[in-house]
CSV table of C-alpha atoms in Angstrom, one decimal:
chain,number,residue,atom,x,y,z
A,1,MET,CA,46.4,209.0,14.3
A,2,LYS,CA,46.6,206.3,18.0
A,3,LYS,CA,49.7,204.4,17.3
A,4,LYS,CA,48.9,200.4,16.5
A,5,VAL,CA,49.9,198.6,19.2
A,6,THR,CA,51.4,194.9,18.2
A,7,ARG,CA,49.6,192.6,20.5
A,8,ARG,CA,51.7,189.9,23.1
A,9,PRO,CA,50.9,186.2,23.1
A,10,LEU,CA,48.2,185.5,26.0
A,11,ARG,CA,50.1,184.4,29.1
A,12,PRO,CA,49.3,183.4,32.5
A,13,PHE,CA,48.4,186.0,34.9
A,14,ARG,CA,51.6,186.7,37.8
A,15,ILE,CA,52.0,184.6,40.9
A,16,GLY,CA,51.0,186.4,43.9
A,17,LEU,CA,52.5,185.2,47.3
A,18,LEU,CA,48.8,185.0,48.8
A,19,GLY,CA,47.6,183.3,46.2
A,20,LEU,CA,48.6,180.2,47.8
A,21,LEU,CA,46.8,180.5,50.4
A,22,ILE,CA,43.4,180.6,48.2
A,23,PRO,CA,43.3,176.6,48.1
A,24,LEU,CA,43.2,176.9,51.8
A,25,THR,CA,40.2,179.4,51.5
A,26,LEU,CA,38.0,177.6,49.5
A,27,ALA,CA,38.3,174.6,51.6
A,28,SER,CA,36.5,176.9,54.8
A,29,THR,CA,34.0,174.8,56.8
A,30,ALA,CA,30.2,174.7,55.6
A,31,GLN,CA,27.3,175.6,57.4
A,32,THR,CA,25.0,172.1,57.6
A,33,PRO,CA,22.0,173.2,54.7
A,34,PRO,CA,18.7,174.5,56.4
A,35,ALA,CA,16.6,171.9,57.5
A,36,GLY,CA,14.5,170.4,54.5
A,37,THR,CA,16.9,170.6,52.1
A,38,ALA,CA,18.7,167.4,50.5
A,39,GLY,CA,21.3,166.5,53.0
A,40,ALA,CA,24.9,168.1,54.0
A,41,VAL,CA,26.6,169.8,51.2
A,42,SER,CA,28.5,167.2,49.2
A,43,PRO,CA,32.1,168.5,48.1
A,44,ALA,CA,32.8,170.7,44.7
A,45,PRO,CA,34.0,168.3,41.4
A,46,ALA,CA,36.9,169.7,40.7
A,47,ALA,CA,35.5,171.5,37.4
A,48,ALA,CA,33.8,173.8,39.9
A,49,THR,CA,36.9,174.4,41.7
A,50,PRO,CA,38.7,177.9,41.5
A,51,VAL,CA,41.9,177.3,39.8
A,52,PRO,CA,45.3,177.1,41.3
A,53,ALA,CA,47.1,179.6,43.0
A,54,ALA,CA,50.0,179.8,39.9
A,55,GLN,CA,47.2,181.6,37.9
A,56,ALA,CA,45.8,183.5,41.0
A,57,THR,CA,46.0,187.8,40.6
A,58,THR,CA,45.7,189.1,44.1
A,59,VAL,CA,45.4,192.8,45.3
A,60,ALA,CA,46.9,192.1,48.4
A,61,ALA,CA,50.1,190.0,47.7
A,62,ALA,CA,51.1,192.7,45.6
A,63,THR,CA,50.5,195.5,47.5
A,64,ALA,CA,52.5,194.6,50.5
A,65,SER,CA,56.1,196.7,49.6
A,66,ALA,CA,53.8,200.3,49.3
A,67,PRO,CA,54.9,200.4,45.6
A,68,ALA,CA,54.9,203.9,44.2
A,69,LEU,CA,53.4,205.5,41.3
A,70,ALA,CA,55.1,206.3,37.7
A,71,PRO,CA,56.6,209.5,37.8
A,72,GLY,CA,54.1,212.3,35.9
A,73,PHE,CA,51.2,210.7,37.7
A,74,ASP,CA,49.1,214.4,38.5
A,75,VAL,CA,45.9,213.8,40.5
A,76,ALA,CA,45.2,217.3,39.9
A,77,ARG,CA,45.3,216.3,36.4
A,78,PHE,CA,42.9,213.6,36.6
A,79,GLU,CA,40.5,215.8,38.4
A,80,ALA,CA,40.8,218.4,35.4
A,81,MET,CA,39.8,215.6,32.9
A,82,ALA,CA,36.6,214.8,34.4
A,83,GLN,CA,36.1,218.4,35.5
A,84,GLN,CA,36.2,218.7,31.2
A,85,LEU,CA,34.3,215.7,30.6
A,86,THR,CA,31.4,217.8,32.2
A,87,LEU,CA,31.2,221.1,30.1
A,88,GLY,CA,29.7,221.2,26.4
A,89,GLU,CA,26.6,218.7,27.6
A,90,ARG,CA,29.4,216.1,26.7
A,91,VAL,CA,28.1,214.1,29.8
A,92,PRO,CA,25.6,215.8,32.8
A,93,GLY,CA,27.9,214.5,35.7
A,94,LEU,CA,30.3,212.4,36.8
A,95,ALA,CA,32.2,211.5,39.9
A,96,LEU,CA,35.9,210.5,40.3
A,97,ALA,CA,38.1,208.6,43.3
A,98,ILE,CA,41.2,207.3,43.5
A,99,VAL,CA,43.2,205.5,46.3
A,100,HIS,CA,46.7,204.8,46.8
A,101,ASN,CA,48.4,202.9,49.7
A,102,GLY,CA,45.2,203.2,51.3
A,103,ARG,CA,44.9,207.1,51.3
A,104,VAL,CA,42.4,208.9,49.5
A,105,LEU,CA,44.1,211.0,46.9
A,106,THR,CA,40.5,212.5,45.4
A,107,ALA,CA,37.2,211.3,45.7
A,108,LYS,CA,35.0,214.3,43.9
A,109,GLY,CA,32.3,215.1,41.8
A,110,TYR,CA,31.3,217.4,38.6
A,111,GLY,CA,28.8,218.3,36.8
A,112,VAL,CA,25.0,218.0,37.8
A,113,THR,CA,22.6,215.7,39.3
A,114,ASP,CA,19.9,216.6,37.1
A,115,VAL,CA,19.8,218.8,33.7
A,116,SER,CA,15.9,219.9,34.0
A,117,ALA,CA,16.7,220.9,38.0
A,118,PRO,CA,20.7,220.9,38.2
A,119,GLN,CA,22.4,220.5,41.7
A,120,THR,CA,25.9,220.0,41.8
A,121,ILE,CA,27.9,216.5,42.1
A,122,ASP,CA,29.7,216.6,45.0
A,123,GLY,CA,31.6,213.3,47.0
A,124,HIS,CA,28.3,212.2,48.6
A,125,THR,CA,25.7,211.9,45.5
A,126,VAL,CA,24.7,208.8,45.1
A,127,PHE,CA,24.9,206.6,41.6
A,128,ARG,CA,23.5,203.9,40.7
A,129,LEU,CA,26.3,201.0,40.0
A,130,ALA,CA,24.5,198.6,38.0
A,131,SER,CA,27.2,195.4,37.4
A,132,LEU,CA,29.7,197.1,40.0
A,133,SER,CA,27.2,195.2,42.0
A,134,LYS,CA,28.6,192.1,41.6
A,135,ALA,CA,31.9,192.5,43.6
A,136,PHE,CA,29.6,193.0,46.6
A,137,ALA,CA,27.8,189.9,46.1
A,138,GLY,CA,31.3,188.2,45.8
A,139,THR,CA,32.5,190.1,48.5
A,140,LEU,CA,29.7,188.6,50.6
A,141,ALA,CA,29.9,185.6,49.9
A,142,GLY,CA,33.9,185.6,50.9
A,143,LEU,CA,32.5,186.8,54.5
A,144,LEU,CA,29.9,184.1,54.6
A,145,VAL,CA,32.6,181.4,53.8
A,146,ASN,CA,35.3,182.8,56.4
A,147,ASP,CA,32.5,182.6,59.6
A,148,GLY,CA,31.2,179.4,58.4
A,149,SER,CA,27.8,179.7,56.7
A,150,LEU,CA,28.8,178.7,53.5
A,151,ARG,CA,31.5,176.9,51.4
A,152,TRP,CA,32.7,178.0,48.0
A,153,ASP,CA,31.4,174.4,46.9
A,154,SER,CA,28.3,174.8,49.1
A,155,ARG,CA,25.7,173.4,46.4
A,156,VAL,CA,23.1,175.9,45.1
A,157,ALA,CA,20.4,173.4,45.1
A,158,ASP,CA,20.9,172.4,48.7
A,159,TYR,CA,20.2,175.8,49.7
A,160,VAL,CA,17.4,176.6,46.7
A,161,PRO,CA,15.2,173.6,46.4
A,162,ASN,CA,13.5,175.3,43.5
A,163,PHE,CA,17.0,175.9,41.6
A,164,ARG,CA,16.7,173.8,38.3
A,165,LEU,CA,18.1,173.4,34.9
A,166,SER,CA,17.3,171.6,32.0
A,167,ASP,CA,19.6,168.9,32.9
A,168,PRO,CA,19.2,167.3,36.6
A,169,MET,CA,22.8,166.6,36.9
A,170,ALA,CA,23.8,169.9,36.6
A,171,THR,CA,21.2,171.5,38.9
A,172,ARG,CA,22.8,169.3,41.5
A,173,GLN,CA,26.4,170.4,40.6
A,174,VAL,CA,26.3,174.3,40.4
A,175,THR,CA,28.3,175.8,43.8
A,176,VAL,CA,28.3,179.0,44.7
A,177,ALA,CA,31.5,179.5,43.3
A,178,ASP,CA,30.0,179.2,40.0
A,179,LEU,CA,27.4,181.2,40.5
A,180,LEU,CA,29.4,184.4,41.1
A,181,SER,CA,32.1,183.8,38.6
A,182,HIS,CA,29.1,183.2,35.4
A,183,ARG,CA,30.1,179.3,35.3
A,184,VAL,CA,26.7,178.2,35.6
A,185,GLY,CA,26.6,176.2,32.0
A,186,LEU,CA,24.3,177.8,30.3
A,187,GLN,CA,24.6,178.3,26.6
A,188,ALA,CA,23.5,181.7,25.8
A,189,HIS,CA,25.1,185.0,27.5
A,190,ASN,CA,22.3,187.4,29.9
A,191,ALA,CA,20.1,184.3,30.1
A,192,PHE,CA,16.5,186.1,30.4
A,193,ASP,CA,17.7,189.8,30.6
A,194,ARG,CA,15.0,190.6,28.1
A,195,ASP,CA,12.3,189.5,30.4
A,196,ILE,CA,13.7,191.5,33.5
A,197,GLU,CA,13.7,194.3,31.2
A,198,GLY,CA,10.0,193.3,30.3
A,199,ASN,CA,9.2,194.0,34.2
A,200,ALA,CA,8.9,190.4,34.9
A,201,ASP,CA,8.9,189.1,38.4
A,202,TYR,CA,12.7,187.8,39.4
A,203,TYR,CA,10.8,184.3,41.0
A,204,ALA,CA,9.1,183.7,37.8
A,205,VAL,CA,12.0,184.3,35.7
A,206,THR,CA,14.2,182.0,37.8
A,207,GLN,CA,11.8,179.2,36.6
A,208,LYS,CA,12.7,179.9,33.6
A,209,LEU,CA,16.4,178.5,34.0
A,210,ALA,CA,14.8,174.8,33.9
A,211,TYR,CA,14.5,175.4,30.2
A,212,ALA,CA,17.4,177.2,29.4
A,213,PRO,CA,19.9,175.1,26.8
A,214,MET,CA,23.1,174.0,28.5
A,215,SER,CA,26.4,174.4,26.7
A,216,CYS,CA,28.9,172.6,29.7
A,217,VAL,CA,29.1,171.1,32.6
A,218,PRO,CA,28.6,173.8,35.4
A,219,GLY,CA,32.4,174.7,36.6
A,220,GLN,CA,33.9,174.1,33.0
A,221,CYS,CA,32.9,177.6,30.5
A,222,TYR,CA,31.9,181.2,30.7
A,223,ALA,CA,28.6,182.8,29.8
A,224,TYR,CA,27.7,186.2,31.6
A,225,GLN,CA,24.3,186.2,33.5
A,226,ASN,CA,22.2,188.3,35.8
A,227,VAL,CA,19.1,186.3,36.8
A,228,ALA,CA,21.5,183.2,37.6
A,229,PHE,CA,23.4,185.0,39.5
A,230,SER,CA,21.3,186.2,41.6
A,231,VAL,CA,20.2,183.2,42.8
A,232,PHE,CA,23.1,184.1,45.2
A,233,GLY,CA,20.4,186.4,47.4
A,234,ASP,CA,18.0,183.0,47.5
A,235,VAL,CA,21.3,181.2,48.8
A,236,VAL,CA,22.2,184.0,51.4
A,237,PHE,CA,18.8,184.0,52.8
A,238,ALA,CA,18.5,180.2,53.1
A,239,ALA,CA,21.8,180.1,54.8
A,240,THR,CA,21.6,182.9,57.1
A,241,GLY,CA,17.9,183.4,57.7
A,242,GLY,CA,18.1,186.9,56.5
A,243,PHE,CA,17.8,188.7,53.5
A,244,TYR,CA,20.9,189.9,51.0
A,245,GLU,CA,20.4,193.4,51.1
A,246,GLN,CA,20.7,193.5,55.0
A,247,ALA,CA,23.4,191.5,55.2
A,248,VAL,CA,25.3,193.7,52.6
A,249,ASP,CA,24.5,196.7,54.8
A,250,LYS,CA,25.6,195.3,58.3
A,251,ARG,CA,28.8,193.1,56.4
A,252,ILE,CA,29.8,195.5,54.2
A,253,PHE,CA,28.4,199.5,54.3
A,254,LYS,CA,28.4,199.6,57.9
A,255,PRO,CA,31.7,198.5,58.6
A,256,LEU,CA,33.7,200.4,55.9
A,257,GLY,CA,31.6,203.6,56.5
A,258,MET,CA,29.8,203.4,53.0
A,259,ASN,CA,27.7,205.8,54.6
A,260,ASP,CA,25.8,207.0,51.7
A,261,ALA,CA,25.2,203.5,50.0
A,262,SER,CA,22.1,201.9,50.1
A,263,LEU,CA,20.2,199.0,47.9
A,264,GLY,CA,17.6,199.2,45.8
A,265,LEU,CA,15.0,201.9,43.8
A,266,GLU,CA,14.1,203.0,47.2
A,267,GLY,CA,17.1,203.1,48.4
A,268,ILE,CA,18.5,205.9,45.7
A,269,GLU,CA,15.2,207.8,45.8
A,270,ASN,CA,15.4,208.0,49.7
A,271,SER,CA,18.8,209.7,49.4
A,272,ALA,CA,20.0,212.8,50.5
A,273,ARG,CA,21.5,213.8,47.3
A,274,TRP,CA,21.5,211.5,44.0
A,275,ALA,CA,22.2,211.6,40.3
A,276,ARG,CA,19.1,211.3,37.9
A,277,PRO,CA,20.1,208.8,35.0
A,278,HIS,CA,20.3,210.5,31.6
A,279,VAL,CA,19.9,209.6,28.0
A,280,ARG,CA,20.1,211.1,24.7
A,281,SER,CA,17.4,213.4,22.7
A,282,ARG,CA,17.7,215.4,19.6
A,283,ASN,CA,17.6,218.1,21.9
A,284,GLY,CA,20.2,217.3,24.3
A,285,TRP,CA,20.7,215.5,27.4
A,286,VAL,CA,16.7,214.3,29.0
A,287,ALA,CA,16.6,213.1,32.7
A,288,LEU,CA,14.7,210.0,33.4
A,289,THR,CA,13.3,208.6,36.4
A,290,PRO,CA,15.3,205.3,37.4
A,291,LYS,CA,13.7,201.8,36.6
A,292,PRO,CA,13.3,199.2,39.3
A,293,THR,CA,14.0,196.8,36.6
A,294,TYR,CA,17.3,195.2,37.1
A,295,TYR,CA,17.0,196.6,40.8
A,296,ARG,CA,15.0,192.7,41.5
A,297,LEU,CA,18.6,191.7,41.0
A,298,ALA,CA,20.0,192.7,44.1
A,299,PRO,CA,23.1,190.6,43.9
A,300,ALA,CA,24.0,191.4,39.9
A,301,ALA,CA,22.7,195.3,39.7
A,302,GLY,CA,21.1,196.2,42.9
A,303,VAL,CA,24.2,198.6,44.4
A,304,ASN,CA,23.5,202.9,45.1
A,305,ALA,CA,26.9,204.4,46.1
A,306,SER,CA,28.3,207.9,46.0
A,307,ILE,CA,32.1,208.2,45.1
A,308,SER,CA,33.0,208.8,49.0
A,309,ASP,CA,32.0,205.5,49.6
A,310,MET,CA,33.4,203.9,46.6
A,311,ALA,CA,36.9,205.6,47.6
A,312,GLN,CA,36.1,203.2,51.2
A,313,TRP,CA,35.2,200.5,48.9
A,314,LEU,CA,38.7,200.8,47.0
A,315,VAL,CA,40.8,201.2,50.2
A,316,ALA,CA,39.1,197.7,51.5
A,317,GLN,CA,39.9,196.2,47.7
A,318,THR,CA,43.1,196.9,48.1
A,319,GLY,CA,43.9,195.4,50.8
A,320,HIS,CA,44.0,198.0,53.8
A,321,ARG,CA,40.8,197.3,55.6
A,322,GLN,CA,42.1,194.1,56.7
A,323,ASP,CA,39.6,194.3,60.0
A,324,VAL,CA,36.5,193.8,57.2
A,325,LEU,CA,38.2,192.1,54.3
A,326,PRO,CA,41.6,189.8,55.5
A,327,ALA,CA,44.0,189.4,53.2
A,328,PRO,CA,43.5,185.9,52.2
A,329,LEU,CA,39.8,186.7,51.3
A,330,LEU,CA,40.8,189.1,49.1
A,331,ALA,CA,43.2,186.8,47.6
A,332,THR,CA,40.1,184.7,46.5
A,333,LEU,CA,38.3,186.7,45.4
A,334,HIS,CA,40.5,188.5,42.8
A,335,ALA,CA,41.8,184.9,41.4
A,336,SER,CA,41.0,184.7,38.2
A,337,LEU,CA,38.4,181.2,37.3
A,338,VAL,CA,37.7,181.4,33.7
A,339,SER,CA,39.2,182.7,30.5
A,340,THR,CA,36.7,185.2,29.3
A,341,PRO,CA,39.1,186.4,25.7
A,342,GLY,CA,36.0,188.0,24.7
A,343,GLU,CA,37.0,190.9,26.6
A,344,MET,CA,39.8,191.4,24.7
A,345,ARG,CA,38.0,192.7,21.5
A,346,ALA,CA,37.8,196.3,21.1
A,347,GLY,CA,38.7,199.7,22.5
A,348,TRP,CA,41.2,200.4,25.4
A,349,ARG,CA,40.7,196.6,25.7
A,350,ARG,CA,42.3,195.5,22.7
A,351,ASP,CA,45.2,197.4,22.7
A,352,ARG,CA,46.1,197.1,26.3
A,353,ILE,CA,44.3,193.6,27.3
A,354,TYR,CA,46.6,190.5,26.6
A,355,SER,CA,44.7,188.1,28.8
A,356,ALA,CA,41.0,188.1,30.3
A,357,GLY,CA,39.3,186.4,33.0
A,358,TYR,CA,36.8,186.7,35.4
A,359,ALA,CA,36.7,185.8,39.3
A,360,LEU,CA,34.3,186.6,42.3
A,361,GLY,CA,32.5,189.0,40.9
A,362,TRP,CA,35.6,190.2,39.3
A,363,ARG,CA,37.4,190.9,35.9
A,364,VAL,CA,41.1,189.9,35.8
A,365,PHE,CA,43.3,191.7,33.3
A,366,ASP,CA,46.6,191.3,31.8
A,367,TYR,CA,46.8,195.0,31.2
A,368,ALA,CA,50.2,195.7,29.3
A,369,SER,CA,52.0,193.1,31.3
A,370,HIS,CA,50.7,194.4,34.5
A,371,PRO,CA,47.7,192.4,36.4
A,372,VAL,CA,44.2,194.7,37.0
A,373,VAL,CA,41.1,193.6,38.8
A,374,PHE,CA,38.5,195.3,37.0
A,375,HIS,CA,34.6,195.4,36.8
A,376,ALA,CA,32.3,197.6,34.8
A,377,GLY,CA,28.4,198.1,34.8
A,378,ALA,CA,25.5,200.3,33.0
A,379,VAL,CA,22.1,200.7,33.4
A,380,GLN,CA,19.8,203.1,31.7
A,381,GLY,CA,21.5,206.3,32.2
A,382,TYR,CA,24.1,205.4,34.6
A,383,ARG,CA,27.6,204.1,33.7
A,384,GLY,CA,30.9,203.0,36.0
A,385,MET,CA,34.1,201.6,36.0
A,386,VAL,CA,36.5,200.5,38.8
A,387,ALA,CA,39.7,199.4,38.7
A,388,LEU,CA,42.8,197.9,41.1
A,389,VAL,CA,46.2,198.3,40.0
A,390,PRO,CA,48.1,195.5,42.6
A,391,GLU,CA,51.7,196.3,41.5
A,392,ARG,CA,50.9,200.1,42.7
A,393,ASP,CA,48.8,199.7,45.3
A,394,LEU,CA,46.1,201.7,43.3
A,395,GLY,CA,42.5,201.8,43.2
A,396,ILE,CA,40.4,204.3,40.6
A,397,ALA,CA,36.2,204.3,40.1
A,398,ILE,CA,34.7,206.3,37.8
A,399,LEU,CA,31.0,206.7,38.0
A,400,TRP,CA,28.6,209.0,35.5
A,401,ASN,CA,25.0,209.9,35.2
A,402,SER,CA,24.3,209.5,31.5
A,403,ASP,CA,24.5,206.8,28.6
A,404,SER,CA,27.8,208.4,27.1
A,405,SER,CA,30.5,206.3,26.9
A,406,VAL,CA,33.0,209.4,26.4
A,407,PRO,CA,34.0,208.9,30.1
A,408,SER,CA,35.3,205.1,29.7
A,409,GLY,CA,38.5,206.6,28.0
A,410,LEU,CA,39.7,208.3,31.5
A,411,LEU,CA,40.5,205.5,33.2
A,412,PRO,CA,43.2,203.7,30.6
A,413,THR,CA,44.6,207.2,30.4
A,414,ILE,CA,45.0,206.8,34.2
A,415,LEU,CA,46.4,203.3,34.1
A,416,ASP,CA,49.2,203.8,32.2
A,417,ARG,CA,50.3,207.3,34.0
A,418,ALA,CA,50.2,204.6,37.2
A,419,MET,CA,52.3,202.3,35.5
A,420,GLY,CA,54.2,204.5,33.3
A,421,LEU,CA,53.2,203.6,29.8
A,422,PRO,CA,53.3,205.5,26.4
A,423,PRO,CA,50.3,208.0,26.7
A,424,GLN,CA,47.5,207.6,24.0
A,425,GLN,CA,44.4,209.3,23.1
A,426,TRP,CA,41.8,207.3,24.9
A,427,LEU,CA,39.7,210.1,25.7
A,428,ASP,CA,37.2,211.1,22.9
A,429,THR,CA,37.8,207.7,20.8
A,430,PRO,CA,35.0,205.7,20.5
A,431,MET,CA,35.0,202.6,23.2
A,432,ASP,CA,34.1,199.4,23.1
A,433,THR,CA,30.4,198.7,23.7
A,434,SER,CA,31.0,195.7,25.7
A,435,ASP,CA,31.9,198.5,28.4
A,436,LEU,CA,27.8,199.4,28.4
A,437,LEU,CA,26.6,196.9,31.1
A,438,MET,CA,23.0,196.4,31.0
A,439,ALA,CA,19.7,198.8,29.7
A,440,ASP,CA,15.9,198.7,30.4
A,441,SER,CA,15.2,198.3,26.5
A,442,PRO,CA,13.6,195.3,24.7
A,443,GLN,CA,15.6,193.3,23.2
A,444,PRO,CA,15.1,190.8,20.1
A,445,ASP,CA,13.7,187.6,20.5
A,446,ASN,CA,15.5,184.6,21.2
A,447,LYS,CA,15.0,181.2,22.8
A,448,SER,CA,16.9,182.2,25.8
A,449,GLY,CA,15.4,185.7,26.4
A,450,ALA,CA,19.3,186.2,26.1
A,451,ALA,CA,19.8,190.6,25.5
A,452,ALA,CA,21.1,191.1,22.0
A,453,SER,CA,25.2,191.4,21.4
A,454,GLN,CA,24.3,195.0,19.5
A,455,ALA,CA,22.1,195.9,22.6
A,456,THR,CA,22.4,199.3,24.1
A,457,ALA,CA,23.8,197.4,27.3
A,458,SER,CA,22.9,194.1,29.2
A,459,PRO,CA,25.4,193.2,32.6
A,460,ARG,CA,28.7,192.3,31.6
């Protein structure tokens, strides 16, 4: 029987020293909008500006002293757990990466790529990342802000003239930071995901945003989106003259040595070795062909990567590749902008998360009084989770090629050991379905096309 954990009252995240740099980063120089747009980019309203530094959680600041992990942190034990998860058809395959103080402690694969034509998963086997892709979008935005191509308060409508919301004033107010923190102001979460799952054209679906009900002024409230989030790709094209996919490859994959990484369906299918998605049937796991649907939303869900790639991503996101991702940029990316209390509702989150927010492509949790930067992702047959622990200079990535939620328990198991928390039986414990982030399956009708809350997955 799992011991009941007493919840603590919500409290603000800890202050990171580099959080003081956040206002400076947000005020970086903007590029003049391309010819034919509405003119110079105007300052964002206060509501669209990220929260004060006092509420920021920053990896770079907390890792300055190269902190140790709690006694009993045993990488070999976690590797054994990962291996066990692939036995007895629990999951077809899985990959685990752990980095600490800028060093890769492990980046290995377990199980098979395809139950019908099995090949062993290794460190270079490519998985689909689904909503883990959002952190790449936020990071690219930060790099463009740093070089003056954009501002966080750049108005989306100045770069994408066809962008429309139901409220004309709101249309003019939405900023780049609003897109990447899900503060567009739409009433429904996952608006028009159902259309994307129905194989609709991305540009046709974005036009439907003009008819989606609004619940607040942009910048004032949170509602998780995939279609609206992916308008950032159009902003990148307008600001730089290049495609989003090319920018991610040039600015992130290549500099970080993410040599197996790619974007899109063609990218994963052309990989030297890749893990096929699996779903459960009455006769066990069945391998599928990946669907192109959510790949059309490249900023929200387009990235593919191996666990070796993810190890390099963790090294950079924990502040050890400042030649590519400077400390002030990380401070901005990991700063919570809006509260998301719904993330504390069930499973390990219910027992461990005391407050939750969304940053720029990342979630930010108070995990048993310790700041954790996090995201999960899922699309039919693939799931994954990433966590950064500033106080311990720790990064964790777990990827698997099935719809099972069982491996989700490996993450809190590792986090608890790193922080020295009393152990819990997280593995083989029913998990919160909010981790099941995307599914290519029909959803019940609703006015805005949002995925139903009971859906197998819809990007979270």
